[in-house]
Amino acid sequence: MFACLVMKRGNWREQGRDRHGRHRPKWRRVRSSSGSRDQSRYDESPEARTSTRTDGSEAGSSASSSATATAPALPGFYFDPEKNRYFRLLPGHNNCNPLTREMLQAKEQERRRSALLLEDEHPRKKAPRTGLNTSLLLQNRHLGLLPPSSYCRMIHELKVSGMRRHKLEVQSSDSSSPNTDNFRHIVADSACERVFTVNDVSHGGCKYGIMNFSGCSKGSLSVEMCDNLYFTNRKVNSICWASVSHSDSHVLLCLVSISETPGCVSLLPASLFSNSNPDQPGMLCSFKISTAWSSAWCLNPLADKTFSTGLSRHVIVTNAVTGRRQTYSISSDVLAQQFALRAPVLYNGCRSGEIFSIDLRQRSRRDHSWKACRFQQGSAVTSVRLLRDENYLLAADMLGKIKLWDIRVTRPVKHYEGHHNEYAYLPLHVNEDEGLLLAVGQDCYTRLWSLSDGHLLRTIPSPHPAGKEGFDSIPNVVFSSQLGGCKGLPGLLMAVQHDLYYYPYNSDYQDAATGGEAATGLVSER
């Protein structure tokens, strides 16, 4: 009777199909190599039978790759290709190892960062552009097919692709207590001999001082931290160098209010941080300006000793000697500022995405007639950089967009792709002599573009993994062709957490003296 029942069930089901009409996989008996007994396996296709004849490692790798490619996405589950199984994403269902999409994204980012760091430890052989190499550039230059300006720019692009990481030791008089405070800001002066630093303090607040750099043509770079460090319990929002008595004689700090202490803008003489401790450091003053997002110093003689601060819905222009102020009311927060050199014109970037300029020679304030020009970036502007001819302006926003604007026609003429930003206050760095644009993204990657055509030349991963704190892991960078003064070395200075790194142009840095001479010769050839 049981046999009849099986026969009837076999009649209403087609051969090879189930009751829903789907194909059923076939079970086949495969004789094992030992011949002791038969083993059953799930035979899906001829390709699966072929893979069993190959080496075991190849079969395993192909199986894992195919499983990753064909694993369907299930809501609330994550497929791990290494373990070849699904895991729940919902908290509480997997108490031993709860998973979230944020954790999985962080794991993937860390895996990619480690792979890029491993690649950076070896000399880079891949040129930033296809077919770009030194011998070809020299040949085209001797044949007159390449102008000198284009030759120098492309040589710098090749140097950028070969930069390797070197850790710098900061020398200090108190060598018994190493620096364990994270860097928050680093800003170099115009000669790149000194770098003003702001470090977070573990018990709250921050400390700031000046690092002095000295480089020589033999390929060495030394860093010395000043002995006189200043501490404050308030957050530093913005920093810029100021030229009061001479070039870069002071530092302008914007301090945020905390508790009952109001915010202010402090003008500190750089000689305060000198190890020689002079008796008369120079003018030291503080201005009661609260909640300043940005600041800029004017170098034009028509507005001598004048600085600006960008506040919430206001722009204040102040004379540092007389204290006279001029206030401009706007409809958004001013997050970025820069003065032009040829004329007393201030460029401002707002949270609303608007970029506008203020001509200080215009005294009228009615109907915003003091706005010389205005255009829209599209999102909150975090940085503005005016190029040397003052006809073009670079702007970065919180959507990760970097645009080069032609101020004369108020239209973007170039886009620089690859930058990542969602809500952070991140600056832009421009070096027109080398034709380079630099920006550090919120993903902790430092990217370098060609300023002329927007080509992405290099992506440098952070030496430290991205932490849970977020902003503590974002690198701060300074790029210069003469880091350490007129006899300095070209390269990239990077501060990550409490460590300082240097990426020189020459790959044989610290190994031979010829590398530094070649680097300085390259700069002088420009």
Short mmCIF file of C-alpha atoms in Angstrom, two decimals:
data_model
loop_
_atom_site.label_atom_id
_atom_site.label_comp_id
_atom_site.label_asym_id
_atom_site.label_seq_id
_atom_site.Cartn_x
_atom_site.Cartn_y
_atom_site.Cartn_z
CA MET A 1 0.00 0.00 0.00
CA PHE A 2 2.87 2.32 0.69
CA ALA A 3 4.26 1.64 -2.77
CA CYS A 4 0.93 2.60 -4.34
CA LEU A 5 0.89 5.83 -2.38
CA VAL A 6 4.32 6.75 -3.67
CA MET A 7 3.24 5.97 -7.20
CA LYS A 8 0.21 8.27 -6.90
CA ARG A 9 2.27 11.15 -5.48
CA GLY A 10 4.71 10.68 -8.30
CA ASN A 11 1.85 10.98 -10.82
CA TRP A 12 0.59 14.43 -9.74
CA ARG A 13 4.14 15.79 -9.56
CA GLU A 14 6.11 16.19 -12.77
CA GLN A 15 9.55 14.73 -12.90
CA GLY A 16 12.10 17.32 -11.76
CA ARG A 17 9.44 19.82 -10.55
CA ASP A 18 7.80 20.39 -7.18
CA ARG A 19 4.14 21.11 -6.58
CA HIS A 20 4.66 24.83 -7.32
CA GLY A 21 6.25 24.14 -10.70
CA ARG A 22 9.80 24.99 -9.63
CA HIS A 23 12.74 22.87 -10.74
CA ARG A 24 14.06 20.45 -8.18
CA PRO A 25 17.81 19.92 -7.92
CA LYS A 26 18.96 16.39 -8.51
CA TRP A 27 20.61 14.26 -5.87
CA ARG A 28 23.42 12.18 -7.20
CA ARG A 29 25.60 9.51 -5.69
CA VAL A 30 29.31 10.25 -5.97
CA ARG A 31 31.85 7.52 -5.13
CA SER A 32 34.44 8.81 -2.69
CA SER A 33 38.13 8.43 -3.43
CA SER A 34 38.57 5.92 -0.61
CA GLY A 35 35.75 3.77 -1.94
CA SER A 36 34.53 2.98 1.58
CA ARG A 37 31.03 4.37 1.14
CA ASP A 38 28.98 6.67 -1.04
CA GLN A 39 28.59 10.37 -0.27
CA SER A 40 25.60 12.45 -1.29
CA ARG A 41 26.09 15.97 -2.56
CA TYR A 42 23.91 18.72 -3.94
CA ASP A 43 24.66 18.92 -7.67
CA GLU A 44 23.41 22.21 -9.08
CA SER A 45 25.20 22.63 -12.40
CA PRO A 46 28.04 21.25 -14.52
CA GLU A 47 30.22 24.11 -13.24
CA ALA A 48 29.82 22.83 -9.68
CA ARG A 49 30.94 19.36 -10.76
CA THR A 50 33.95 20.88 -12.49
CA SER A 51 34.98 22.82 -9.41
CA THR A 52 35.30 19.63 -7.39
CA ARG A 53 38.04 18.40 -9.69
CA THR A 54 40.22 21.48 -9.07
CA ASP A 55 42.48 22.15 -6.13
CA GLY A 56 40.74 22.58 -2.80
CA SER A 57 41.95 26.15 -2.20
CA GLU A 58 40.83 27.31 -5.64
CA ALA A 59 37.44 25.71 -5.12
CA GLY A 60 37.07 27.40 -1.75
CA SER A 61 38.00 30.83 -3.08
CA SER A 62 35.71 30.50 -6.08
CA ALA A 63 32.89 29.28 -3.85
CA SER A 64 33.28 32.23 -1.48
CA SER A 65 33.42 34.75 -4.31
CA SER A 66 30.41 33.24 -6.03
CA ALA A 67 28.53 33.14 -2.72
CA THR A 68 29.26 36.83 -2.21
CA ALA A 69 28.10 37.70 -5.69
CA THR A 70 24.91 35.60 -5.61
CA ALA A 71 23.89 35.97 -1.95
CA PRO A 72 20.52 37.74 -1.94
CA ALA A 73 19.98 40.71 0.33
CA LEU A 74 17.59 39.87 3.14
CA PRO A 75 15.97 42.62 5.22
CA GLY A 76 17.40 42.65 8.72
CA PHE A 77 20.26 40.28 7.84
CA TYR A 78 23.89 40.67 6.81
CA PHE A 79 25.74 38.08 4.73
CA ASP A 80 29.36 37.51 5.80
CA PRO A 81 31.33 36.15 2.81
CA GLU A 82 34.15 34.88 5.05
CA LYS A 83 31.86 32.73 7.21
CA ASN A 84 29.43 32.10 4.32
CA ARG A 85 26.34 32.69 6.42
CA TYR A 86 23.77 35.31 7.39
CA PHE A 87 23.75 37.29 10.65
CA ARG A 88 20.93 39.32 12.13
CA LEU A 89 21.23 43.10 12.11
CA LEU A 90 18.42 43.76 14.57
CA PRO A 91 19.65 44.49 18.13
CA GLY A 92 18.48 42.01 20.74
CA HIS A 93 18.19 39.00 18.43
CA ASN A 94 21.92 38.30 18.57
CA ASN A 95 23.06 39.25 22.03
CA CYS A 96 26.47 37.62 21.69
CA ASN A 97 27.49 39.68 18.64
CA PRO A 98 25.02 42.45 17.80
CA LEU A 99 25.58 43.96 14.36
CA THR A 100 24.52 47.27 12.89
CA ARG A 101 25.01 48.74 9.45
CA GLU A 102 27.25 51.44 10.94
CA MET A 103 29.53 48.76 12.39
CA LEU A 104 29.69 46.95 9.07
CA GLN A 105 30.48 50.16 7.20
CA ALA A 106 33.23 50.99 9.71
CA LYS A 107 34.66 47.49 9.30
CA GLU A 108 34.75 47.84 5.52
CA GLN A 109 36.34 51.30 5.73
CA GLU A 110 39.02 50.01 8.08
CA ARG A 111 39.76 47.11 5.73
CA ARG A 112 40.16 49.51 2.82
CA ARG A 113 42.34 51.90 4.86
CA SER A 114 44.65 49.05 5.91
CA ALA A 115 45.00 47.94 2.30
CA LEU A 116 45.92 51.47 1.16
CA LEU A 117 48.42 51.86 4.00
CA LEU A 118 50.08 48.60 2.99
CA GLU A 119 50.29 49.87 -0.57
CA ASP A 120 51.79 53.18 0.57
CA GLU A 121 54.61 51.43 2.42
CA HIS A 122 56.15 50.46 -0.91
CA PRO A 123 57.36 52.86 -3.62
CA ARG A 124 54.49 53.81 -5.85
CA LYS A 125 55.07 52.78 -9.46
CA LYS A 126 51.72 53.90 -10.78
CA ALA A 127 51.77 57.42 -12.24
CA PRO A 128 48.88 59.77 -11.47
CA ARG A 129 48.16 59.98 -15.21
CA THR A 130 48.38 57.36 -17.92
CA GLY A 131 51.70 57.47 -19.76
CA LEU A 132 53.20 60.07 -17.44
CA ASN A 133 56.83 59.37 -16.50
CA THR A 134 60.02 61.36 -16.00
CA SER A 135 61.85 60.17 -19.12
CA LEU A 136 58.92 61.05 -21.37
CA LEU A 137 58.60 64.50 -19.82
CA LEU A 138 62.32 65.19 -20.27
CA GLN A 139 62.18 64.06 -23.87
CA ASN A 140 59.20 66.28 -24.67
CA ARG A 141 60.86 69.20 -22.94
CA HIS A 142 64.10 68.88 -24.93
CA LEU A 143 62.11 68.60 -28.15
CA GLY A 144 60.22 71.78 -27.31
CA LEU A 145 56.87 69.97 -27.15
CA LEU A 146 56.23 70.88 -23.52
CA PRO A 147 56.25 74.43 -22.10
CA PRO A 148 58.33 74.96 -18.94
CA SER A 149 55.25 75.68 -16.82
CA SER A 150 53.54 72.45 -17.91
CA TYR A 151 56.76 70.50 -17.37
CA CYS A 152 57.14 71.74 -13.78
CA ARG A 153 53.48 71.07 -13.02
CA MET A 154 53.68 67.47 -14.28
CA ILE A 155 56.95 66.88 -12.43
CA HIS A 156 55.21 67.93 -9.23
CA GLU A 157 52.40 65.49 -9.99
CA LEU A 158 54.95 62.69 -10.26
CA LYS A 159 56.51 63.77 -6.97
CA VAL A 160 53.11 63.67 -5.29
CA SER A 161 52.57 60.08 -6.39
CA GLY A 162 55.88 59.04 -4.78
CA MET A 163 55.41 60.64 -1.34
CA ARG A 164 55.89 58.20 1.54
CA ARG A 165 55.11 58.56 5.21
CA HIS A 166 57.75 59.39 7.85
CA LYS A 167 57.03 60.00 11.50
CA LEU A 168 58.51 63.14 13.04
CA GLU A 169 59.70 63.41 16.62
CA VAL A 170 58.84 66.74 18.22
CA GLN A 171 61.75 68.06 20.27
CA SER A 172 60.94 69.78 23.53
CA SER A 173 62.82 70.94 26.61
CA ASP A 174 60.64 68.66 28.73
CA SER A 175 61.48 65.35 27.09
CA SER A 176 60.25 63.36 30.11
CA SER A 177 56.60 64.09 29.31
CA PRO A 178 55.79 63.13 25.70
CA ASN A 179 52.91 64.78 23.90
CA THR A 180 49.78 62.68 24.36
CA ASP A 181 47.21 65.38 23.55
CA ASN A 182 45.44 65.22 20.21
CA PHE A 183 46.04 67.90 17.61
CA ARG A 184 42.93 69.97 16.88
CA HIS A 185 44.35 72.64 14.51
CA ILE A 186 47.67 73.35 12.80
CA VAL A 187 48.15 76.56 10.79
CA ALA A 188 51.45 77.57 9.15
CA ASP A 189 52.67 81.11 8.68
CA SER A 190 53.35 82.56 5.24
CA ALA A 191 56.98 81.34 5.21
CA CYS A 192 56.09 77.90 6.66
CA GLU A 193 58.82 78.31 9.27
CA ARG A 194 56.38 78.14 12.18
CA VAL A 195 53.16 76.23 12.71
CA PHE A 196 50.64 77.33 15.31
CA THR A 197 49.11 74.29 17.02
CA VAL A 198 46.03 73.75 19.16
CA ASN A 199 45.83 70.51 21.17
CA ASP A 200 42.95 69.11 23.16
CA VAL A 201 43.67 68.54 26.83
CA SER A 202 42.38 65.35 28.44
CA HIS A 203 40.92 67.13 31.49
CA GLY A 204 39.06 69.65 29.29
CA GLY A 205 39.90 72.75 27.31
CA CYS A 206 42.93 73.03 25.05
CA LYS A 207 46.50 74.24 24.93
CA TYR A 208 48.21 76.11 22.12
CA GLY A 209 51.73 76.99 21.10
CA ILE A 210 54.10 77.23 18.13
CA MET A 211 56.24 74.54 16.53
CA ASN A 212 59.41 75.75 14.78
CA PHE A 213 60.58 73.84 11.70
CA SER A 214 64.06 73.80 10.26
CA GLY A 215 64.98 71.94 7.09
CA CYS A 216 68.15 71.70 5.07
CA SER A 217 69.10 70.62 1.58
CA LYS A 218 70.52 67.35 2.92
CA GLY A 219 67.04 65.98 3.38
CA SER A 220 66.44 66.37 7.11
CA LEU A 221 63.60 68.13 8.91
CA SER A 222 63.56 68.91 12.62
CA VAL A 223 60.64 70.09 14.76
CA GLU A 224 60.94 71.99 18.04
CA MET A 225 57.99 72.83 20.29
CA CYS A 226 58.13 76.10 22.17
CA ASP A 227 58.39 76.00 25.95
CA ASN A 228 55.69 78.60 26.63
CA LEU A 229 52.35 76.83 26.16
CA TYR A 230 49.07 78.56 26.94
CA PHE A 231 45.99 76.82 28.29
CA THR A 232 42.33 77.76 28.02
CA ASN A 233 39.10 76.07 29.03
CA ARG A 234 37.34 77.31 25.91
CA LYS A 235 37.17 75.87 22.42
CA VAL A 236 39.17 77.48 19.59
CA ASN A 237 36.92 77.95 16.57
CA SER A 238 39.18 79.74 14.12
CA ILE A 239 42.86 80.67 13.73
CA CYS A 240 44.75 82.94 11.35
CA TRP A 241 48.12 84.66 11.33
CA ALA A 242 48.11 88.46 11.61
CA SER A 243 50.69 91.03 10.51
CA VAL A 244 50.54 93.88 13.03
CA SER A 245 54.12 95.11 13.46
CA HIS A 246 55.67 92.91 10.76
CA SER A 247 54.79 89.86 8.68
CA ASP A 248 53.09 87.17 10.79
CA SER A 249 53.86 88.95 14.03
CA HIS A 250 50.63 87.89 15.75
CA VAL A 251 48.07 85.10 15.87
CA LEU A 252 44.33 85.79 15.81
CA LEU A 253 42.23 83.33 17.87
CA CYS A 254 38.45 83.02 18.05
CA LEU A 255 37.41 81.51 21.40
CA VAL A 256 33.90 80.18 22.01
CA SER A 257 32.00 81.16 25.13
CA ILE A 258 31.59 78.56 27.89
CA SER A 259 29.40 78.71 30.99
CA GLU A 260 29.59 82.29 32.28
CA THR A 261 32.74 83.15 30.32
CA PRO A 262 31.84 85.04 27.12
CA GLY A 263 33.51 84.35 23.81
CA CYS A 264 36.21 86.64 22.54
CA VAL A 265 38.77 87.23 19.81
CA SER A 266 42.36 87.38 21.07
CA LEU A 267 45.30 88.89 19.24
CA LEU A 268 48.44 87.22 20.59
CA PRO A 269 52.01 88.20 19.64
CA ALA A 270 53.97 85.23 18.31
CA SER A 271 56.91 86.28 20.48
CA LEU A 272 54.93 85.10 23.51
CA PHE A 273 55.70 81.55 22.47
CA SER A 274 59.40 82.16 21.97
CA ASN A 275 61.78 80.13 24.11
CA SER A 276 63.87 83.26 24.77
CA ASN A 277 61.01 84.89 26.79
CA PRO A 278 61.41 88.52 25.73
CA ASP A 279 60.51 91.27 28.19
CA GLN A 280 58.30 93.16 25.72
CA PRO A 281 56.34 90.67 23.59
CA GLY A 282 54.35 93.35 21.73
CA MET A 283 50.69 94.28 21.50
CA LEU A 284 48.40 91.85 23.30
CA CYS A 285 44.67 92.58 23.22
CA SER A 286 41.29 90.90 23.40
CA PHE A 287 38.01 91.89 21.76
CA LYS A 288 34.59 90.94 23.15
CA ILE A 289 33.16 89.18 20.13
CA SER A 290 31.17 86.06 20.98
CA THR A 291 30.32 83.02 18.84
CA ALA A 292 32.74 83.78 16.02
CA TRP A 293 32.80 81.02 13.41
CA SER A 294 35.58 82.39 11.22
CA SER A 295 38.20 85.12 11.02
CA ALA A 296 40.50 86.74 8.46
CA TRP A 297 43.28 89.34 8.48
CA CYS A 298 43.50 92.07 5.85
CA LEU A 299 46.90 92.77 4.24
CA ASN A 300 45.74 95.57 1.96
CA PRO A 301 47.19 99.02 2.89
CA LEU A 302 43.77 100.67 2.49
CA ALA A 303 42.52 98.62 5.46
CA ASP A 304 45.72 98.35 7.47
CA LYS A 305 45.60 96.38 10.75
CA THR A 306 42.02 95.31 10.11
CA PHE A 307 40.52 91.89 10.74
CA SER A 308 37.08 90.40 10.24
CA THR A 309 35.02 87.88 12.19
CA GLY A 310 32.11 85.87 10.88
CA LEU A 311 29.31 85.41 13.40
CA SER A 312 25.75 84.17 13.41
CA ARG A 313 23.93 86.52 11.02
CA HIS A 314 26.63 89.19 11.32
CA VAL A 315 30.01 90.17 9.90
CA ILE A 316 32.15 92.45 12.05
CA VAL A 317 35.17 94.29 10.63
CA THR A 318 37.44 95.64 13.39
CA ASN A 319 40.49 97.88 13.46
CA ALA A 320 42.96 96.17 15.80
CA VAL A 321 44.58 99.48 16.87
CA THR A 322 41.63 101.84 17.33
CA GLY A 323 38.98 99.20 18.08
CA ARG A 324 36.56 100.82 15.62
CA ARG A 325 34.00 98.36 14.26
CA GLN A 326 31.74 98.13 11.28
CA THR A 327 28.89 95.61 11.42
CA TYR A 328 27.12 94.02 8.45
CA SER A 329 23.84 92.18 9.07
CA ILE A 330 23.10 89.14 6.95
CA SER A 331 20.60 86.26 7.04
CA SER A 332 22.92 83.31 7.75
CA ASP A 333 25.98 82.18 9.70
CA VAL A 334 29.35 83.07 8.18
CA LEU A 335 31.56 79.95 8.31
CA ALA A 336 34.47 80.99 6.05
CA GLN A 337 36.26 84.25 5.22
CA GLN A 338 39.25 85.55 3.26
CA PHE A 339 40.49 89.01 2.28
CA ALA A 340 41.78 89.90 -1.15
CA LEU A 341 45.26 91.41 -1.43
CA ARG A 342 44.84 93.90 -4.26
CA ALA A 343 41.73 95.55 -2.86
CA PRO A 344 40.08 95.71 0.59
CA VAL A 345 37.42 93.18 -0.36
CA LEU A 346 36.26 90.45 2.01
CA TYR A 347 34.84 87.15 0.68
CA ASN A 348 32.41 85.26 2.90
CA GLY A 349 30.92 81.76 2.77
CA CYS A 350 27.63 81.15 4.61
CA ARG A 351 25.75 78.23 6.07
CA SER A 352 22.98 78.92 3.57
CA GLY A 353 25.41 78.21 0.71
CA GLU A 354 25.68 81.85 -0.33
CA ILE A 355 29.08 83.36 -1.15
CA PHE A 356 29.31 87.13 -1.22
CA SER A 357 31.97 89.82 -1.01
CA ILE A 358 32.10 93.04 0.99
CA ASP A 359 33.96 96.06 -0.37
CA LEU A 360 35.16 97.95 2.70
CA ARG A 361 35.31 101.17 0.67
CA GLN A 362 31.50 101.12 0.36
CA ARG A 363 29.97 102.73 3.45
CA SER A 364 26.33 102.34 2.43
CA ARG A 365 24.46 99.48 4.14
CA ARG A 366 20.95 99.87 2.70
CA ASP A 367 19.44 96.90 0.83
CA HIS A 368 22.72 95.01 1.05
CA SER A 369 24.26 97.37 -1.48
CA TRP A 370 27.64 96.71 0.10
CA LYS A 371 27.65 93.21 -1.43
CA ALA A 372 30.00 93.55 -4.39
CA CYS A 373 29.12 90.13 -5.82
CA ARG A 374 27.12 87.12 -4.69
CA PHE A 375 26.53 83.57 -5.91
CA GLN A 376 25.22 80.27 -4.53
CA GLN A 377 27.33 77.20 -3.80
CA GLY A 378 24.44 74.85 -2.97
CA SER A 379 25.24 73.85 0.62
CA ALA A 380 26.90 75.18 3.77
CA VAL A 381 30.28 76.62 2.74
CA THR A 382 33.14 75.46 4.97
CA SER A 383 36.11 77.07 3.21
CA VAL A 384 36.86 79.75 0.62
CA ARG A 385 40.27 80.28 -1.00
CA LEU A 386 41.01 83.13 -3.38
CA LEU A 387 43.57 82.38 -6.08
CA ARG A 388 46.52 84.64 -6.79
CA ASP A 389 45.02 86.58 -9.71
CA GLU A 390 41.87 87.19 -7.58
CA ASN A 391 39.57 86.32 -10.47
CA TYR A 392 38.92 82.78 -9.27
CA LEU A 393 37.72 81.49 -5.90
CA LEU A 394 37.68 77.93 -4.55
CA ALA A 395 34.81 76.91 -2.30
CA ALA A 396 34.04 73.67 -0.42
CA ASP A 397 30.72 72.79 1.18
CA MET A 398 29.13 70.19 3.47
CA LEU A 399 27.96 68.09 0.54
CA GLY A 400 31.56 67.28 -0.37
CA LYS A 401 31.50 69.57 -3.42
CA ILE A 402 34.58 71.62 -4.33
CA LYS A 403 34.07 74.20 -7.06
CA LEU A 404 36.28 76.77 -8.75
CA TRP A 405 34.26 79.93 -9.36
CA ASP A 406 34.98 82.63 -11.90
CA ILE A 407 34.15 85.75 -9.91
CA ARG A 408 33.80 87.90 -13.02
CA VAL A 409 30.85 85.89 -14.35
CA THR A 410 29.82 84.26 -11.00
CA ARG A 411 29.81 80.79 -12.53
CA PRO A 412 31.64 77.59 -11.54
CA VAL A 413 34.22 76.63 -14.16
CA LYS A 414 35.70 73.49 -12.56
CA HIS A 415 34.69 70.71 -10.18
CA TYR A 416 37.00 68.57 -8.04
CA GLU A 417 35.44 65.16 -7.44
CA GLY A 418 36.11 62.71 -4.60
CA HIS A 419 35.94 64.93 -1.51
CA HIS A 420 33.80 63.58 1.34
CA ASN A 421 32.01 65.79 3.84
CA GLU A 422 28.62 65.66 5.52
CA TYR A 423 28.66 68.11 8.40
CA ALA A 424 32.29 68.85 9.38
CA TYR A 425 34.10 72.18 9.27
CA LEU A 426 36.96 71.25 6.91
CA PRO A 427 39.38 73.68 5.21
CA LEU A 428 40.93 73.76 1.73
CA HIS A 429 44.68 74.07 1.05
CA VAL A 430 46.03 75.53 -2.18
CA ASN A 431 49.59 75.63 -3.51
CA GLU A 432 49.56 77.43 -6.83
CA ASP A 433 53.32 77.11 -7.38
CA GLU A 434 52.97 73.32 -7.60
CA GLY A 435 49.47 73.56 -9.06
CA LEU A 436 47.94 71.45 -6.28
CA LEU A 437 44.73 71.50 -4.28
CA LEU A 438 44.46 69.56 -1.00
CA ALA A 439 41.52 68.70 1.22
CA VAL A 440 41.00 66.29 4.11
CA GLY A 441 37.62 64.58 4.04
CA GLN A 442 35.39 63.48 6.85
CA ASP A 443 36.37 59.91 5.94
CA CYS A 444 39.93 60.82 7.14
CA TYR A 445 41.43 60.59 3.63
CA THR A 446 43.71 63.36 2.33
CA ARG A 447 43.19 63.99 -1.39
CA LEU A 448 45.33 65.96 -3.81
CA TRP A 449 44.02 67.30 -7.12
CA SER A 450 45.57 69.04 -10.07
CA LEU A 451 44.46 72.64 -9.75
CA SER A 452 44.45 73.19 -13.51
CA ASP A 453 42.19 70.34 -14.69
CA GLY A 454 40.71 68.83 -11.50
CA HIS A 455 42.36 65.41 -11.92
CA LEU A 456 42.62 63.42 -8.65
CA LEU A 457 46.33 62.71 -8.21
CA ARG A 458 46.61 60.96 -4.85
CA THR A 459 44.47 59.65 -2.00
CA ILE A 460 46.38 59.28 1.27
CA PRO A 461 44.79 57.19 4.06
CA SER A 462 45.08 58.25 7.67
CA PRO A 463 47.82 56.47 9.66
CA HIS A 464 45.31 56.01 12.48
CA PRO A 465 41.95 54.22 12.26
CA ALA A 466 38.83 56.35 12.45
CA GLY A 467 37.73 56.43 16.08
CA LYS A 468 34.33 56.74 17.64
CA GLU A 469 35.02 60.36 18.53
CA GLY A 470 34.97 61.32 14.86
CA PHE A 471 36.76 64.65 14.73
CA ASP A 472 39.72 63.42 16.80
CA SER A 473 40.71 61.12 13.93
CA ILE A 474 40.46 63.64 11.07
CA PRO A 475 44.00 64.68 10.06
CA ASN A 476 45.16 68.30 9.97
CA VAL A 477 47.59 69.07 7.15
CA VAL A 478 49.97 71.75 5.91
CA PHE A 479 51.50 71.59 2.44
CA SER A 480 54.43 73.74 1.35
CA SER A 481 57.20 73.82 -1.21
CA GLN A 482 59.59 75.14 1.48
CA LEU A 483 58.55 73.62 4.79
CA GLY A 484 61.01 75.03 7.31
CA GLY A 485 61.86 78.27 5.54
CA CYS A 486 63.75 79.29 2.41
CA LYS A 487 66.03 76.25 2.71
CA GLY A 488 63.23 73.93 3.67
CA LEU A 489 61.90 70.83 2.00
CA PRO A 490 58.74 70.44 -0.05
CA GLY A 491 56.12 68.05 1.19
CA LEU A 492 53.05 67.41 3.28
CA LEU A 493 52.86 67.79 7.06
CA MET A 494 50.10 65.76 8.70
CA ALA A 495 48.99 65.81 12.35
CA VAL A 496 46.78 62.88 13.41
CA GLN A 497 45.72 62.52 17.04
CA HIS A 498 48.99 63.10 18.98
CA ASP A 499 51.39 62.08 16.17
CA LEU A 500 53.10 64.18 13.51
CA TYR A 501 54.00 62.81 10.05
CA TYR A 502 55.89 64.14 7.07
CA TYR A 503 55.40 63.13 3.42
CA PRO A 504 58.44 64.44 1.50
CA TYR A 505 58.69 64.80 -2.26
CA ASN A 506 61.88 62.72 -2.41
CA SER A 507 61.49 59.01 -1.73
CA ASP A 508 65.00 58.65 -0.22
CA TYR A 509 64.28 61.07 2.62
CA GLN A 510 66.44 60.42 5.73
CA ASP A 511 68.52 57.93 3.74
CA ALA A 512 70.75 60.09 1.55
CA ALA A 513 71.64 63.73 1.12
CA THR A 514 71.07 63.74 -2.61
CA GLY A 515 67.32 63.40 -2.27
CA GLY A 516 66.89 66.70 -0.47
CA GLU A 517 69.15 68.48 -2.95
CA ALA A 518 67.11 67.15 -5.83
CA ALA A 519 63.93 68.32 -4.16
CA THR A 520 65.20 71.86 -3.58
CA GLY A 521 66.60 71.95 -7.08
CA LEU A 522 63.16 71.11 -8.36
CA VAL A 523 61.67 74.05 -6.52
CA SER A 524 64.29 76.47 -7.79
CA GLU A 525 63.74 75.26 -11.33
CA ARG A 526 60.11 76.33 -11.22
#
